[in-house]
Every structure is written in C-alpha cells, then in structure tokens.
Short mmCIF file of C-alpha atoms and ligand atoms in Angstrom, two decimals:
data_model
loop_
_atom_site.label_atom_id
_atom_site.label_comp_id
_atom_site.label_asym_id
_atom_site.label_seq_id
_atom_site.Cartn_x
_atom_site.Cartn_y
_atom_site.Cartn_z
CA UNK A 151 48.03 173.36 129.11
CA UNK A 152 48.10 174.86 125.58
CA UNK A 153 50.23 177.91 125.14
CA UNK A 154 48.79 181.47 124.25
CA UNK A 155 49.01 181.15 120.52
CA UNK A 156 47.52 177.72 120.51
CA UNK A 157 44.75 179.10 122.67
CA UNK A 158 44.01 182.06 120.19
CA UNK A 159 43.90 179.69 117.25
CA UNK A 160 41.38 177.48 119.11
CA UNK A 161 39.26 180.59 119.71
CA UNK A 162 39.49 181.95 116.29
CA UNK A 163 38.63 178.50 114.63
CA UNK A 164 35.79 177.93 117.20
CA UNK A 165 34.24 181.18 116.45
CA UNK A 166 35.07 181.33 112.70
CA UNK A 167 32.85 178.46 112.14
CA UNK A 168 30.08 180.06 113.98
CA UNK A 169 30.33 183.75 112.76
CA UNK A 170 28.27 183.62 109.64
CA UNK A 171 24.84 182.46 111.58
CA UNK A 172 25.81 183.82 115.02
CA UNK A 173 22.99 186.41 115.06
CA UNK A 174 20.46 184.33 113.42
CA UNK A 175 20.77 181.58 115.94
CA UNK A 176 19.54 183.73 118.76
CA UNK A 177 17.36 186.45 117.00
CA UNK A 178 15.43 187.60 120.02
CA UNK A 179 18.32 188.68 122.09
CA UNK A 180 18.36 192.28 121.16
CA UNK A 181 16.16 193.47 124.17
CA UNK A 182 18.13 191.48 126.68
CA UNK A 183 21.44 193.02 125.48
CA UNK A 184 19.93 196.52 125.57
CA UNK A 185 18.84 196.01 129.14
CA UNK A 186 22.18 194.76 130.14
CA UNK A 187 23.88 197.78 128.77
CA UNK A 188 21.25 200.01 130.46
CA UNK A 189 22.43 198.60 133.73
CA UNK A 190 25.93 199.47 133.17
CA UNK A 191 24.91 203.16 133.84
CA UNK A 192 26.83 204.64 131.08
CA UNK A 193 26.62 208.45 130.51
CA UNK A 194 26.59 210.74 127.52
CA UNK A 195 30.40 211.21 126.58
CA UNK A 196 31.45 208.04 128.28
CA UNK A 197 34.15 205.78 126.76
CA UNK A 198 33.23 201.99 126.60
CA UNK A 199 34.94 198.87 125.29
CA UNK A 200 32.93 195.89 124.17
CA UNK A 201 35.40 193.13 125.02
CA UNK A 202 35.03 190.12 122.80
CA UNK A 203 32.34 192.00 120.81
CA UNK A 204 31.91 189.34 118.35
CA UNK A 205 29.27 190.36 115.59
CA UNK A 206 28.92 193.59 117.63
CA UNK A 207 25.32 192.72 119.20
CA UNK A 208 25.99 195.18 121.93
CA UNK A 209 27.42 198.00 119.91
CA UNK A 210 24.09 199.83 118.89
CA UNK A 211 22.99 200.07 122.59
CA UNK A 212 26.30 201.06 123.80
CA UNK A 213 26.45 203.98 121.23
CA UNK A 214 23.03 204.98 121.97
CA UNK A 215 24.09 205.12 125.88
CA UNK A 216 27.16 207.24 125.27
CA UNK A 217 25.87 209.45 122.41
CA UNK A 218 27.84 210.77 119.62
CA UNK A 219 30.24 212.48 121.78
CA UNK A 220 31.24 208.99 123.58
CA UNK A 221 33.67 206.58 122.37
CA UNK A 222 32.65 202.93 121.56
CA UNK A 223 35.38 200.39 120.79
CA UNK A 224 34.49 196.74 119.87
CA UNK A 225 37.57 194.35 120.46
CA UNK A 226 37.71 190.86 119.08
CA UNK A 227 40.17 188.31 118.30
CA UNK A 228 38.30 186.44 115.52
CA UNK A 229 38.33 188.24 112.18
CA UNK A 230 35.27 186.37 110.85
CA UNK A 231 33.11 187.82 113.72
CA UNK A 232 34.33 191.35 112.95
CA UNK A 233 33.60 190.91 109.47
CA UNK A 234 29.88 189.69 110.36
CA UNK A 235 29.79 192.97 112.49
CA UNK A 236 30.78 194.96 109.42
CA UNK A 237 28.34 193.25 107.30
CA UNK A 238 25.48 193.92 109.79
CA UNK A 239 26.54 197.65 109.78
CA UNK A 240 27.68 197.70 113.49
CA UNK A 241 30.87 199.58 112.60
CA UNK A 242 28.86 202.61 112.36
CA UNK A 243 28.24 202.30 116.09
CA UNK A 244 31.80 201.77 117.13
CA UNK A 245 35.37 201.32 116.12
CA UNK A 246 36.22 197.75 115.54
CA UNK A 247 39.56 196.48 116.70
CA UNK A 248 40.94 193.04 115.76
CA UNK A 249 42.75 192.55 119.19
CA UNK A 250 43.19 190.39 122.20
CA UNK A 251 41.56 191.72 125.10
CA UNK A 252 43.99 189.79 127.37
CA UNK A 253 46.64 192.48 126.04
CA UNK A 254 44.79 195.41 124.94
CA UNK A 255 46.23 198.30 122.68
CA UNK A 256 44.84 200.72 124.95
CA UNK A 257 46.21 203.18 127.36
CA UNK A 258 45.56 202.57 131.09
CA UNK A 259 42.77 204.21 132.75
CA UNK A 260 41.58 205.46 129.28
CA UNK A 261 37.98 203.98 129.58
CA UNK A 262 34.92 204.44 131.82
CA UNK A 263 33.51 201.00 131.28
CA UNK A 264 33.94 197.46 129.82
CA UNK A 265 31.11 195.29 128.57
CA UNK A 266 32.03 191.53 127.93
CA UNK A 267 29.05 189.28 126.77
CA UNK A 268 30.02 185.47 126.70
CA UNK A 269 33.63 186.28 127.31
CA UNK A 270 34.75 185.12 130.66
CA UNK A 271 34.66 181.60 130.02
CA UNK A 272 36.86 181.80 126.92
CA UNK A 273 39.73 183.60 128.88
CA UNK A 274 42.93 181.81 129.19
CA UNK A 275 43.68 183.10 132.55
CA UNK A 276 40.58 184.78 134.03
CA UNK A 277 42.47 186.47 137.16
CA UNK A 278 45.12 187.99 134.93
CA UNK A 279 42.91 188.91 132.03
CA UNK A 280 40.41 190.77 134.38
CA UNK A 281 43.45 192.60 135.63
CA UNK A 282 44.14 193.77 132.12
CA UNK A 283 40.45 194.84 131.80
CA UNK A 284 40.92 196.83 135.03
CA UNK A 285 44.09 198.29 133.68
CA UNK A 286 42.24 200.21 130.92
CA UNK A 287 39.47 201.54 133.17
CA UNK A 288 39.66 204.48 135.39
CA UNK A 289 39.03 204.09 139.22
CA UNK A 290 35.32 204.20 139.74
CA UNK A 291 34.70 202.87 136.26
CA UNK A 292 32.47 199.75 135.62
CA UNK A 293 32.70 196.21 134.36
CA UNK A 294 29.47 194.22 133.12
CA UNK A 295 29.88 190.54 132.65
CA UNK A 296 26.67 189.46 130.75
CA UNK A 297 25.19 186.36 129.18
CA UNK A 298 21.78 186.26 127.73
CA UNK A 299 21.07 182.94 129.61
CA UNK A 300 21.76 182.08 133.18
CA UNK A 301 24.15 179.40 134.39
CA UNK A 302 21.38 176.58 135.09
CA UNK A 303 19.61 177.02 131.78
CA UNK A 304 22.84 177.04 129.72
CA UNK A 305 24.09 173.89 131.57
CA UNK A 306 20.59 172.39 130.82
CA UNK A 307 20.76 173.38 127.28
CA UNK A 308 24.34 171.79 126.99
CA UNK A 309 23.35 168.64 128.82
CA UNK A 310 25.39 169.26 132.00
CA UNK A 311 25.12 170.15 135.54
CA UNK A 312 26.36 173.45 136.80
CA UNK A 313 29.09 172.85 139.18
CA UNK A 314 29.94 174.96 142.34
CA UNK A 315 33.49 175.72 140.89
CA UNK A 316 32.21 177.55 137.80
CA UNK A 317 33.85 180.60 137.14
CA UNK A 318 30.54 182.63 136.95
CA UNK A 319 29.42 181.09 140.39
CA UNK A 320 29.06 184.14 142.80
CA UNK A 321 31.30 182.63 145.50
CA UNK A 322 34.07 181.97 142.82
CA UNK A 323 33.54 185.07 140.95
CA UNK A 324 33.40 187.74 143.62
CA UNK A 325 37.01 186.92 144.97
CA UNK A 326 38.35 186.41 141.44
CA UNK A 327 37.11 190.05 140.66
CA UNK A 328 38.46 191.27 144.01
CA UNK A 329 42.04 190.01 143.23
CA UNK A 330 41.96 191.70 139.78
CA UNK A 331 40.99 195.18 140.97
CA UNK A 332 37.17 195.01 140.71
CA UNK A 333 34.45 194.96 143.48
CA UNK A 334 31.50 193.09 142.59
CA UNK A 335 28.49 195.34 143.18
CA UNK A 336 25.48 193.41 141.82
CA UNK A 337 25.01 189.72 140.82
CA UNK A 338 22.02 188.28 138.86
CA UNK A 339 21.75 184.64 137.63
CA UNK A 340 18.36 183.86 136.11
CA UNK A 341 17.33 181.74 133.43
CA UNK A 342 16.92 184.61 131.14
CA UNK A 343 19.80 186.70 132.29
CA UNK A 344 23.42 186.45 133.76
CA UNK A 345 24.73 189.93 134.88
CA UNK A 346 27.48 190.66 137.07
CA UNK A 347 28.41 194.24 137.59
CA UNK A 348 31.64 195.52 139.23
CA UNK A 349 33.38 198.83 140.07
CA UNK A 350 37.01 199.54 139.41
CA UNK A 351 38.85 200.01 142.69
CA UNK A 352 40.91 203.10 143.15
C1 SAM B 704 30.40 183.62 122.86
S1 SAM B 704 31.16 184.89 121.85
C2 SAM B 704 30.24 186.49 122.25
C3 SAM B 704 30.27 187.57 121.21
C4 SAM B 704 29.56 188.85 121.59
N1 SAM B 704 30.02 189.33 122.76
C5 SAM B 704 27.94 188.38 121.82
O1 SAM B 704 27.55 188.39 122.96
O2 SAM B 704 27.32 188.08 120.74
C6 SAM B 704 32.76 185.32 122.41
C7 SAM B 704 33.42 186.16 121.61
O3 SAM B 704 35.01 186.46 122.38
C8 SAM B 704 35.95 186.49 121.31
N2 SAM B 704 37.01 186.20 122.37
C9 SAM B 704 37.35 185.16 122.99
N3 SAM B 704 38.69 185.43 123.70
C10 SAM B 704 39.10 186.56 123.13
C11 SAM B 704 40.33 187.34 123.55
N4 SAM B 704 41.13 186.96 124.22
N5 SAM B 704 40.37 188.56 122.86
C12 SAM B 704 39.42 189.19 122.07
N6 SAM B 704 38.37 188.40 121.72
C13 SAM B 704 38.04 187.23 122.26
C14 SAM B 704 35.56 185.52 120.56
O4 SAM B 704 36.23 185.69 119.29
C15 SAM B 704 33.89 185.59 120.26
O5 SAM B 704 33.82 186.43 119.33
#
C-alpha cells in the first residue's frame, strides 16, 4: 500500500495532466452540476465546501445557492486544477484552498454542507476521510456525493463491468457513510447522474 505522500503525488500528477482540458472534455455538464447543487438544499447565507473542487465547475451554482452572504470554499490538492479554476474566473464565486480534504484546515462544525463531485473514488481511506468531512459539518448539515455519470455508464465508458463491492454501490456506501457520521437520505444511480445525499448525524 502506498503511503499518504505517495498517494498525494499520484493524485496531483494524474490531475495535473488533465487540468488544462478538463472543462472542454465534458462541455455539456453545466446543467447537471447545477441540478445536483439544487438537490443539496442550500439556503441563503449557508457555508459550503466543494471538496476536490478541481476547476471549480460547481462553484458558480454553489454561490448562487448561498448568495452574497454565504461562504463558498473550494478545496483541492492539485495546483494545476486550481489554476484552471482561476483562469475560468471561478475564484470570484468562492475562496480556493490548496488543501487536502482528508485533513482540512477548517474548524469543526463550521460548515452547513459539503459537495464532492468525482471525489470518493480518489480518497485513500474512504471511511476515515468521510469522517473528516463530517467533522467540519454541523449536525443536521448535508453531504452530496455526485458524479455526472452513473456507475454502469462509467464502467461501460472505461470498458469494465461494475462490481458489487464498488464503493458507490448503495449496499456498500450506506454503511460506509453510517460509520463515518452520515445518514444516507437519498440515492440515485442513473446513466446521466450519480447522486448520494446524506445528513450529518448529531
Ligand atoms: C475527478 S476530479 C473532479 C473535479 C471536480 N469536482 C469536478 O467535478 O469537475 C477529482 C478532484 O479531486 C481532487 N482530489 C483528489 N483527492 C483529493 C484530496 N485528498 N484532497 C483534495 N482534493 C483531492 C483532485 O485533485 C481532482 O481535482
């Protein structure tokens, strides 16, 4: 097993190579991100983290949901992804942090919600890392684990089959979240959308 620093280097190298054309690869994703953010149920003035924000594709929708009085933070480990976010002007919608979401520089219970798109499969220790996300969210706050493509469609695109032990399979994800301080409240896995919503237990 790789140690943490090797894992970070691997993630950074993987996404650094993809940062420049990340947005142009899937130019039609905007509305599905906006719809996923809408399902998170944010309110005016809320404080929300986009965990593994990448080029910040969700930041404009997150800012629109919380308004000028809210707080939007985008955290990512890969400088090239954050630089692409700045080039796209998305730093106007949220504060960008070069940070590891497995050890966040944020106070406990300081947020109302976390949005994580395309994140969970990159986490080195999902149970522990989801617990870290729970730490920074107040009880009753929410988590969205989103992907703009469902598990079966993604597997087909990558030329593999989905397996029952996939982290995002509901029978795996539900207890994983429960053990990390989250209660799964909604689960959708269609070709055009994967969205798991959870509430932070008290
Ligand atoms: C598949 S991309 C998704 C980017 C963005 N959320 C989107 O939907 O376009 C995964 C992102 O997570 C980031 N990431 C992976 N592990 C991370 C970690 N431990 N801390 C912060 N960011 C991480 C990567 O750098 C990458 O930008």
